[in-house]
mmCIF file of C-alpha atoms in Angstrom:
data_model
loop_
_atom_site.group_PDB
_atom_site.id
_atom_site.type_symbol
_atom_site.label_atom_id
_atom_site.label_comp_id
_atom_site.label_asym_id
_atom_site.label_seq_id
_atom_site.Cartn_x
_atom_site.Cartn_y
_atom_site.Cartn_z
ATOM 1 C CA MET A 1 -11.578 12.406 23.496
ATOM 2 C CA ILE A 2 -12.351 8.496 24.156
ATOM 3 C CA LEU A 3 -13.113 7.051 20.513
ATOM 4 C CA SER A 4 -14.803 3.447 20.527
ATOM 5 C CA PRO A 5 -13.015 0.746 19.305
ATOM 6 C CA LEU A 6 -14.916 0.712 15.285
ATOM 7 C CA ALA A 7 -14.084 4.969 15.704
ATOM 8 C CA VAL A 8 -10.470 3.301 15.605
ATOM 9 C CA VAL A 9 -10.570 1.811 12.871
ATOM 10 C CA LEU A 10 -12.701 3.365 10.752
ATOM 11 C CA LEU A 11 -10.121 6.340 11.314
ATOM 12 C CA GLY A 12 -6.929 4.113 10.226
ATOM 13 C CA LEU A 13 -9.031 3.067 7.358
ATOM 14 C CA SER A 14 -9.275 6.595 6.530
ATOM 15 C CA ALA A 15 -5.245 6.853 7.627
ATOM 16 C CA VAL A 16 -4.458 3.780 4.915
ATOM 17 C CA GLU A 17 -6.204 5.259 2.114
ATOM 18 C CA ALA A 18 -4.846 9.197 2.752
ATOM 19 C CA ALA A 19 -1.257 7.140 2.810
ATOM 20 C CA LEU A 20 -1.428 7.782 -1.777
ATOM 21 C CA THR A 21 1.241 10.763 -2.531
ATOM 22 C CA TYR A 22 0.570 10.650 -6.182
ATOM 23 C CA LYS A 23 -3.904 9.978 -7.629
ATOM 24 C CA GLY A 24 -3.714 10.276 -11.150
ATOM 25 C CA VAL A 25 -4.405 9.193 -14.299
ATOM 26 C CA ASP A 26 -2.878 8.923 -17.965
ATOM 27 C CA TRP A 27 -4.804 12.056 -20.246
ATOM 28 C CA SER A 28 -1.504 11.328 -22.954
ATOM 29 C CA SER A 29 -4.293 11.467 -25.367
ATOM 30 C CA VAL A 30 -7.054 14.359 -24.389
ATOM 31 C CA THR A 31 -5.543 17.029 -26.915
ATOM 32 C CA VAL A 32 -6.118 14.170 -29.867
ATOM 33 C CA GLU A 33 -9.556 13.459 -28.519
ATOM 34 C CA GLU A 34 -10.353 17.506 -28.539
ATOM 35 C CA LYS A 35 -8.527 17.838 -31.444
ATOM 36 C CA ALA A 36 -11.755 15.087 -33.007
ATOM 37 C CA GLY A 37 -14.371 17.191 -31.183
ATOM 38 C CA VAL A 38 -14.743 15.614 -27.762
ATOM 39 C CA SER A 39 -16.215 18.031 -25.238
ATOM 40 C CA TYR A 40 -15.039 17.417 -22.000
ATOM 41 C CA LYS A 41 -17.827 18.330 -18.607
ATOM 42 C CA THR A 42 -18.843 17.476 -15.390
ATOM 43 C CA SER A 43 -20.967 14.020 -14.623
ATOM 44 C CA ASN A 44 -23.771 17.688 -14.105
ATOM 45 C CA GLY A 45 -23.249 18.310 -18.083
ATOM 46 C CA ASN A 46 -20.846 20.779 -17.444
ATOM 47 C CA ALA A 47 -18.853 22.025 -20.157
ATOM 48 C CA GLN A 48 -15.181 22.161 -18.920
ATOM 49 C CA PRO A 49 -11.377 21.585 -19.705
ATOM 50 C CA LEU A 50 -10.616 18.318 -18.991
ATOM 51 C CA GLU A 51 -7.303 19.171 -16.778
ATOM 52 C CA ARG A 52 -10.433 21.246 -14.078
ATOM 53 C CA ILE A 53 -12.714 17.754 -13.937
ATOM 54 C CA LEU A 54 -9.384 15.720 -13.307
ATOM 55 C CA ALA A 55 -8.624 18.549 -10.134
ATOM 56 C CA ASP A 56 -11.714 19.215 -9.235
ATOM 57 C CA SER A 57 -12.818 14.573 -8.972
ATOM 58 C CA GLY A 58 -9.279 14.391 -6.905
ATOM 59 C CA VAL A 59 -6.609 13.860 -8.942
ATOM 60 C CA ASN A 60 -2.998 15.398 -8.424
ATOM 61 C CA THR A 61 -0.172 14.018 -11.369
ATOM 62 C CA VAL A 62 -1.346 13.020 -14.514
ATOM 63 C CA ARG A 63 0.766 11.499 -16.276
ATOM 64 C CA GLN A 64 1.722 11.660 -20.452
ATOM 65 C CA ARG A 65 3.844 9.648 -22.965
ATOM 66 C CA ILE A 66 6.313 10.994 -24.859
ATOM 67 C CA TRP A 67 7.262 9.595 -28.470
ATOM 68 C CA VAL A 68 10.562 10.418 -29.847
ATOM 69 C CA ASN A 69 9.505 11.144 -33.622
ATOM 70 C CA PRO A 70 6.117 10.374 -33.937
ATOM 71 C CA SER A 71 4.177 9.990 -37.284
ATOM 72 C CA GLY A 72 2.489 13.488 -37.321
ATOM 73 C CA GLY A 73 3.064 14.560 -34.225
ATOM 74 C CA ASN A 74 0.997 12.754 -31.667
ATOM 75 C CA TYR A 75 2.584 12.319 -28.556
ATOM 76 C CA ASN A 76 5.915 14.274 -29.135
ATOM 77 C CA LEU A 77 8.621 17.138 -26.781
ATOM 78 C CA ALA A 78 6.199 20.252 -28.163
ATOM 79 C CA TYR A 79 2.819 18.165 -27.765
ATOM 80 C CA ASN A 80 3.749 17.226 -24.174
ATOM 81 C CA ILE A 81 4.945 20.714 -23.664
ATOM 82 C CA ALA A 82 1.407 22.002 -23.814
ATOM 83 C CA LEU A 83 -0.074 19.389 -21.793
ATOM 84 C CA ALA A 84 2.619 19.536 -19.489
ATOM 85 C CA LYS A 85 1.684 23.274 -19.109
ATOM 86 C CA ARG A 86 -2.124 22.977 -18.474
ATOM 87 C CA ALA A 87 -2.268 20.709 -16.168
ATOM 88 C CA LYS A 88 0.792 22.512 -13.902
ATOM 89 C CA ALA A 89 -2.062 25.529 -14.585
ATOM 90 C CA ALA A 90 -4.395 24.169 -12.942
ATOM 91 C CA GLY A 91 -2.108 22.670 -10.433
ATOM 92 C CA LEU A 92 -1.430 19.011 -11.607
ATOM 93 C CA GLY A 93 1.558 17.344 -11.182
ATOM 94 C CA VAL A 94 2.839 16.006 -14.195
ATOM 95 C CA TYR A 95 4.258 12.512 -14.008
ATOM 96 C CA LEU A 96 6.516 12.368 -17.964
ATOM 97 C CA ASP A 97 6.244 8.537 -19.272
ATOM 98 C CA LEU A 98 9.558 7.891 -21.588
ATOM 99 C CA HIS A 99 9.117 5.122 -24.435
ATOM 100 C CA TYR A 100 12.496 5.779 -26.064
ATOM 101 C CA SER A 101 10.103 4.654 -29.595
ATOM 102 C CA ASP A 102 8.509 6.802 -32.116
ATOM 103 C CA THR A 103 6.356 4.588 -31.493
ATOM 104 C CA TRP A 104 3.902 2.049 -28.661
ATOM 105 C CA ALA A 105 7.154 0.841 -26.426
ATOM 106 C CA ASP A 106 6.070 -2.211 -24.080
ATOM 107 C CA PRO A 107 6.503 -5.974 -23.732
ATOM 108 C CA ALA A 108 5.429 -6.406 -27.333
ATOM 109 C CA HIS A 109 7.586 -3.478 -28.642
ATOM 110 C CA GLN A 110 10.578 -1.230 -27.982
ATOM 111 C CA SER A 111 11.848 -0.195 -30.978
ATOM 112 C CA ILE A 112 14.726 2.370 -31.727
ATOM 113 C CA PRO A 113 14.138 5.581 -32.789
ATOM 114 C CA SER A 114 14.762 6.468 -36.187
ATOM 115 C CA GLY A 115 18.310 7.149 -36.473
ATOM 116 C CA TRP A 116 19.420 6.201 -33.739
ATOM 117 C CA PRO A 117 22.302 4.519 -33.819
ATOM 118 C CA THR A 118 22.233 0.682 -32.226
ATOM 119 C CA ALA A 119 25.793 -0.203 -30.852
ATOM 120 C CA VAL A 120 25.861 -0.141 -26.968
ATOM 121 C CA ASP A 121 27.798 2.928 -26.891
ATOM 122 C CA ASP A 122 27.108 5.013 -29.244
ATOM 123 C CA LEU A 123 22.975 4.175 -27.712
ATOM 124 C CA ALA A 124 23.708 4.929 -24.518
ATOM 125 C CA TRP A 125 25.429 8.225 -25.655
ATOM 126 C CA LYS A 126 22.662 9.144 -27.732
ATOM 127 C CA LEU A 127 20.248 7.936 -24.866
ATOM 128 C CA TYR A 128 21.785 10.748 -22.187
ATOM 129 C CA ASN A 129 21.339 13.118 -24.562
ATOM 130 C CA TYR A 130 18.397 12.616 -24.899
ATOM 131 C CA THR A 131 17.237 12.621 -21.787
ATOM 132 C CA LEU A 132 18.924 15.317 -20.665
ATOM 133 C CA ASP A 133 17.539 17.883 -23.772
ATOM 134 C CA VAL A 134 13.630 16.285 -22.742
ATOM 135 C CA ALA A 135 14.838 17.574 -19.207
ATOM 136 C CA ASN A 136 15.536 21.044 -20.210
ATOM 137 C CA GLN A 137 13.588 21.240 -22.860
ATOM 138 C CA PHE A 138 10.470 21.202 -19.629
ATOM 139 C CA GLN A 139 12.579 23.629 -17.718
ATOM 140 C CA SER A 140 13.185 25.616 -19.671
ATOM 141 C CA ALA A 141 9.141 26.257 -19.858
ATOM 142 C CA ASN A 142 8.656 25.980 -16.441
ATOM 143 C CA VAL A 143 7.047 22.805 -16.424
ATOM 144 C CA GLN A 144 8.765 20.625 -13.578
ATOM 145 C CA PRO A 145 7.735 17.014 -13.149
ATOM 146 C CA SER A 146 6.964 14.845 -10.519
ATOM 147 C CA ILE A 147 8.066 11.396 -11.633
ATOM 148 C CA ILE A 148 10.313 10.343 -15.110
ATOM 149 C CA SER A 149 9.958 6.888 -15.947
ATOM 150 C CA ILE A 150 12.871 5.591 -18.327
ATOM 151 C CA GLY A 151 10.796 3.153 -20.064
ATOM 152 C CA ASN A 152 7.672 2.298 -20.238
ATOM 153 C CA GLU A 153 6.864 -1.308 -19.996
ATOM 154 C CA ILE A 154 10.712 -2.822 -19.381
ATOM 155 C CA THR A 155 10.195 -6.088 -18.947
ATOM 156 C CA ALA A 156 11.705 -7.663 -21.707
ATOM 157 C CA GLY A 157 14.309 -4.622 -22.275
ATOM 158 C CA LEU A 158 14.117 -1.297 -24.070
ATOM 159 C CA LEU A 159 15.088 -0.135 -27.394
ATOM 160 C CA TRP A 160 15.554 -3.189 -29.223
ATOM 161 C CA PRO A 161 17.932 -4.799 -30.245
ATOM 162 C CA THR A 162 20.545 -3.565 -28.390
ATOM 163 C CA GLY A 163 18.378 -3.557 -25.014
ATOM 164 C CA LYS A 164 16.998 -6.305 -24.819
ATOM 165 C CA THR A 165 16.933 -9.661 -21.695
ATOM 166 C CA SER A 166 19.541 -11.195 -23.784
ATOM 167 C CA SER A 167 21.435 -8.165 -23.481
ATOM 168 C CA TRP A 168 21.608 -7.223 -18.967
ATOM 169 C CA GLY A 169 24.234 -6.012 -19.626
ATOM 170 C CA ASN A 170 23.589 -3.260 -22.259
ATOM 171 C CA ILE A 171 20.636 -3.152 -20.647
ATOM 172 C CA ALA A 172 22.584 -1.937 -16.958
ATOM 173 C CA ARG A 173 23.964 0.638 -18.935
ATOM 174 C CA LEU A 174 21.542 2.080 -21.068
ATOM 175 C CA LEU A 175 19.346 2.850 -17.990
ATOM 176 C CA HIS A 176 22.624 4.416 -16.510
ATOM 177 C CA SER A 177 23.013 6.632 -19.471
ATOM 178 C CA ALA A 178 18.854 7.838 -19.028
ATOM 179 C CA SER A 179 18.572 7.835 -15.571
ATOM 180 C CA ALA A 180 22.293 9.990 -15.813
ATOM 181 C CA GLY A 181 20.517 12.293 -19.164
ATOM 182 C CA ILE A 182 17.565 13.794 -15.840
ATOM 183 C CA LYS A 183 20.064 14.132 -13.103
ATOM 184 C CA ASP A 184 22.814 16.102 -14.718
ATOM 185 C CA SER A 185 19.977 18.934 -15.902
ATOM 186 C CA LYS A 186 18.672 22.118 -15.660
ATOM 187 C CA LEU A 187 15.213 20.611 -13.986
ATOM 188 C CA SER A 188 15.305 21.896 -10.253
ATOM 189 C CA PRO A 189 13.929 20.590 -8.484
ATOM 190 C CA LYS A 190 14.956 17.115 -9.605
ATOM 191 C CA PRO A 191 11.644 14.703 -10.372
ATOM 192 C CA LYS A 192 11.586 11.145 -9.009
ATOM 193 C CA ILE A 193 12.900 8.424 -11.337
ATOM 194 C CA MET A 194 11.186 5.267 -11.888
ATOM 195 C CA ILE A 195 11.870 1.975 -14.182
ATOM 196 C CA HIS A 196 8.686 0.749 -15.016
ATOM 197 C CA LEU A 197 7.614 -3.600 -14.860
ATOM 198 C CA ASP A 198 4.551 -5.053 -15.937
ATOM 199 C CA ASN A 199 3.155 -7.161 -14.672
ATOM 200 C CA GLY A 200 2.866 -6.583 -11.166
ATOM 201 C CA TRP A 201 1.711 -9.048 -10.074
ATOM 202 C CA ASN A 202 3.756 -11.622 -10.602
ATOM 203 C CA TRP A 203 6.858 -11.457 -7.964
ATOM 204 C CA ALA A 204 8.665 -13.709 -9.616
ATOM 205 C CA THR A 205 9.630 -11.967 -13.152
ATOM 206 C CA GLN A 206 10.293 -8.924 -10.980
ATOM 207 C CA ASN A 207 12.456 -10.289 -8.729
ATOM 208 C CA ASN A 208 14.031 -12.186 -11.961
ATOM 209 C CA TRP A 209 14.608 -8.313 -13.626
ATOM 210 C CA TYR A 210 15.687 -6.709 -11.088
ATOM 211 C CA THR A 211 17.891 -8.855 -9.375
ATOM 212 C CA ASN A 212 19.206 -9.436 -13.085
ATOM 213 C CA VAL A 213 20.184 -5.848 -13.788
ATOM 214 C CA LEU A 214 21.543 -4.473 -11.006
ATOM 215 C CA LYS A 215 24.420 -7.608 -10.352
ATOM 216 C CA GLN A 216 25.553 -6.494 -13.507
ATOM 217 C CA GLY A 217 26.964 -3.817 -11.167
ATOM 218 C CA THR A 218 26.195 -0.761 -13.915
ATOM 219 C CA LEU A 219 22.509 0.536 -13.301
ATOM 220 C CA LEU A 220 23.073 2.123 -9.084
ATOM 221 C CA PRO A 221 20.264 1.962 -7.097
ATOM 222 C CA SER A 222 21.115 5.482 -6.663
ATOM 223 C CA ASP A 223 19.982 5.599 -10.435
ATOM 224 C CA PHE A 224 16.414 5.074 -9.016
ATOM 225 C CA ASP A 225 14.009 5.796 -6.313
ATOM 226 C CA MET A 226 10.246 4.607 -7.671
ATOM 227 C CA MET A 227 9.331 0.716 -8.914
ATOM 228 C CA GLY A 228 6.166 1.165 -11.250
ATOM 229 C CA VAL A 229 3.923 -1.396 -11.911
ATOM 230 C CA SER A 230 1.137 -2.188 -14.511
ATOM 231 C CA PHE A 231 -2.015 -4.108 -12.742
ATOM 232 C CA TYR A 232 -3.896 -5.320 -15.010
ATOM 233 C CA PRO A 233 -7.537 -7.531 -14.001
ATOM 234 C CA PHE A 234 -8.133 -8.826 -17.869
ATOM 235 C CA TYR A 235 -4.891 -10.162 -18.906
ATOM 236 C CA SER A 236 -4.798 -13.099 -16.617
ATOM 237 C CA SER A 237 -6.646 -14.338 -13.553
ATOM 238 C CA SER A 238 -3.387 -14.791 -11.070
ATOM 239 C CA ALA A 239 -3.834 -10.432 -11.319
ATOM 240 C CA THR A 240 -5.093 -10.884 -7.365
ATOM 241 C CA LEU A 241 -5.148 -8.249 -5.836
ATOM 242 C CA ALA A 242 -3.778 -10.928 -3.022
ATOM 243 C CA ASN A 243 -0.719 -11.011 -5.489
ATOM 244 C CA LEU A 244 0.567 -8.091 -6.155
ATOM 245 C CA LYS A 245 0.516 -7.334 -2.739
ATOM 246 C CA THR A 246 2.548 -10.084 -2.180
ATOM 247 C CA SER A 247 4.618 -8.709 -4.866
ATOM 248 C CA LEU A 248 4.758 -5.233 -3.695
ATOM 249 C CA THR A 249 5.243 -6.352 -0.449
ATOM 250 C CA ASN A 250 8.501 -8.147 -1.603
ATOM 251 C CA MET A 251 9.685 -5.445 -4.259
ATOM 252 C CA GLY A 252 9.725 -2.651 -0.846
ATOM 253 C CA ASN A 253 11.805 -5.335 1.194
ATOM 254 C CA ALA A 254 14.083 -6.401 -0.824
ATOM 255 C CA TRP A 255 14.757 -2.999 -3.071
ATOM 256 C CA GLY A 256 13.184 -0.336 -0.086
ATOM 257 C CA LYS A 257 12.904 2.014 -3.310
ATOM 258 C CA GLU A 258 8.723 3.907 -3.160
ATOM 259 C CA LEU A 259 5.899 2.143 -4.426
ATOM 260 C CA VAL A 260 3.626 2.710 -8.130
ATOM 261 C CA VAL A 261 0.825 0.693 -9.452
ATOM 262 C CA ALA A 262 2.033 2.913 -12.763
ATOM 263 C CA GLU A 263 -1.273 1.742 -14.891
ATOM 264 C CA THR A 264 -4.148 -0.221 -13.906
ATOM 265 C CA ASP A 265 -8.096 0.518 -15.299
ATOM 266 C CA TRP A 266 -11.648 -1.627 -14.915
ATOM 267 C CA PRO A 267 -14.120 -2.101 -17.336
ATOM 268 C CA VAL A 268 -17.682 -0.095 -17.739
ATOM 269 C CA SER A 269 -18.403 -2.534 -20.156
ATOM 270 C CA CYS A 270 -16.918 -6.605 -20.680
ATOM 271 C CA PRO A 271 -18.878 -8.620 -22.283
ATOM 272 C CA SER A 272 -16.167 -11.411 -23.589
ATOM 273 C CA PRO A 273 -13.114 -11.156 -21.835
ATOM 274 C CA SER A 274 -10.366 -12.884 -23.896
ATOM 275 C CA GLN A 275 -9.223 -14.754 -19.910
ATOM 276 C CA ALA A 276 -10.977 -14.921 -17.232
ATOM 277 C CA PHE A 277 -10.686 -12.022 -14.286
ATOM 278 C CA PRO A 278 -9.346 -12.946 -11.045
ATOM 279 C CA ALA A 279 -10.614 -14.708 -8.017
ATOM 280 C CA ASP A 280 -10.378 -11.831 -6.006
ATOM 281 C CA ALA A 281 -12.551 -9.390 -8.126
ATOM 282 C CA ARG A 282 -15.490 -11.610 -10.621
ATOM 283 C CA SER A 283 -17.848 -10.026 -7.342
ATOM 284 C CA ILE A 284 -17.152 -6.471 -8.975
ATOM 285 C CA PRO A 285 -19.595 -5.041 -11.398
ATOM 286 C CA TYR A 286 -18.750 -3.807 -14.686
ATOM 287 C CA SER A 287 -19.879 -0.721 -14.105
ATOM 288 C CA ALA A 288 -18.897 2.699 -12.806
ATOM 289 C CA GLU A 289 -19.592 1.823 -9.637
ATOM 290 C CA GLY A 290 -17.018 -1.402 -10.230
ATOM 291 C CA GLN A 291 -14.502 1.155 -11.170
ATOM 292 C CA SER A 292 -14.549 2.541 -7.952
ATOM 293 C CA THR A 293 -14.509 -0.149 -6.208
ATOM 294 C CA TRP A 294 -11.934 -1.702 -8.133
ATOM 295 C CA MET A 295 -9.320 1.299 -7.341
ATOM 296 C CA LYS A 296 -10.211 1.572 -3.453
ATOM 297 C CA ASN A 297 -9.076 -1.796 -3.419
ATOM 298 C CA VAL A 298 -6.253 -1.489 -5.430
ATOM 299 C CA ALA A 299 -5.374 1.572 -3.798
ATOM 300 C CA SER A 300 -5.545 -0.197 -0.329
ATOM 301 C CA VAL A 301 -3.042 -2.615 -1.621
ATOM 302 C CA VAL A 302 -0.520 0.403 -2.619
ATOM 303 C CA ALA A 303 -0.736 1.722 0.939
ATOM 304 C CA GLY A 304 -0.118 -0.991 2.689
ATOM 305 C CA VAL A 305 2.892 -2.266 1.125
ATOM 306 C CA LYS A 306 6.430 -0.958 2.322
ATOM 307 C CA GLY A 307 6.619 2.310 -0.181
ATOM 308 C CA GLY A 308 3.480 2.233 -2.008
ATOM 309 C CA VAL A 309 2.918 5.472 -2.567
ATOM 310 C CA GLY A 310 0.977 5.894 -6.231
ATOM 311 C CA LEU A 311 -1.981 4.835 -8.247
ATOM 312 C CA PHE A 312 -2.833 6.109 -11.927
ATOM 313 C CA TYR A 313 -5.278 5.272 -13.909
ATOM 314 C CA TRP A 314 -4.693 4.425 -18.070
ATOM 315 C CA GLU A 315 -6.299 6.504 -20.129
ATOM 316 C CA PRO A 316 -9.314 7.239 -18.354
ATOM 317 C CA ALA A 317 -10.835 10.006 -21.416
ATOM 318 C CA TRP A 318 -9.310 8.516 -24.695
ATOM 319 C CA VAL A 319 -13.299 7.553 -25.545
ATOM 320 C CA HIS A 320 -12.351 7.358 -28.833
ATOM 321 C CA ASN A 321 -10.082 3.919 -27.853
ATOM 322 C CA ALA A 322 -12.738 2.834 -25.376
ATOM 323 C CA ASN A 323 -11.419 -0.592 -25.167
ATOM 324 C CA LEU A 324 -8.018 0.913 -24.448
ATOM 325 C CA GLY A 325 -6.182 -2.480 -25.698
ATOM 326 C CA SER A 326 -8.006 -5.295 -24.027
ATOM 327 C CA SER A 327 -10.715 -7.835 -24.078
ATOM 328 C CA CYS A 328 -13.237 -5.826 -22.839
ATOM 329 C CA ALA A 329 -15.224 -3.134 -24.783
ATOM 330 C CA ASN A 330 -14.915 0.063 -22.027
ATOM 331 C CA ASN A 331 -12.802 0.441 -19.646
ATOM 332 C CA CYS A 332 -12.534 5.084 -19.760
ATOM 333 C CA MET A 333 -14.567 6.306 -17.146
ATOM 334 C CA PHE A 334 -16.243 9.309 -19.290
ATOM 335 C CA ALA A 335 -19.008 8.524 -21.445
ATOM 336 C CA ASN A 336 -19.218 8.411 -25.248
ATOM 337 C CA SER A 337 -20.335 12.905 -25.170
ATOM 338 C CA GLY A 338 -17.091 13.058 -22.725
ATOM 339 C CA ALA A 339 -19.515 13.866 -19.739
ATOM 340 C CA ALA A 340 -17.502 11.956 -16.416
ATOM 341 C CA LEU A 341 -18.801 9.457 -14.836
ATOM 342 C CA ALA A 342 -19.105 8.702 -10.341
ATOM 343 C CA SER A 343 -15.630 7.137 -10.809
ATOM 344 C CA MET A 344 -13.813 9.474 -11.426
ATOM 345 C CA ASP A 345 -14.533 10.998 -8.066
ATOM 346 C CA VAL A 346 -12.792 7.782 -6.529
ATOM 347 C CA PHE A 347 -9.948 9.382 -6.720
ATOM 348 C CA LYS A 348 -11.561 11.766 -3.857
ATOM 349 C CA SER A 349 -10.733 8.933 -1.368
ATOM 350 C CA ILE A 350 -8.267 7.178 -1.816
#
């Protein structure tokens, strides 16, 4: 069969779009929402468990954050094992996001869990054993995660003050211990180990961080398999798709790891953004259609770079926290009623 030039181009695009191994969402808050009375529905209004809606929409992996000893228990280990069992029963892979804190860990917050030591030797040992225990408990529950992230958005370090970026040697030591906890666990098969930073569009940030931590010699290249990044359009006008492509391309060439956009989202309502949106995204509407366009555009960047394997939408179903931490009013892929928006089907095409 002889294909027309247009058909060849379309086939090429399809190959790129289908190249992502991990197509997912963070669904950490589903149990919280269900306890608050949310009942999730398909776009046609049929009530179904969220995991079934996600799977039917093309999602193949769900991301879950784990806090060490949170007040009230939400997001702790038991919470996450129960949630992961639901995911596995629906045929979904699980990506564990270890925050190594009793609450949010991000570039502005990385507090050592209550009762953990602060001296680096003792802290590294505690971190190893905690990570080992989490991994072994998941194996005992017969849930084998596909990915485990050792820390969340650790651009400014982790387990402060011991692991701040003023102490690159401590960061390297702690991450090596965390990785060893996974490698020494009973998990079989072993998951991919990820390091996750924010501002994935900023090559200077990524280059500075990895160069500094790896030159310590303690964190080995073999200690991790993936580099994850957060990429949000509403925190900086410099967060262009072009800059993301440059950053990921350079990361892939420099370190040869698998690359994942671990967090992103797009608004359906944003009347008063605190920052100007990036120039190459300003034509995208604030709507479900805009969410689909954004995800396809980001997926195209990830799939088109060396090592690009995955894309995750952050908390699309957290309808009681619809702004998702941004200055936009609503970034969810579900309506307040719990019904899925049309944008959920984008995962079938990325």
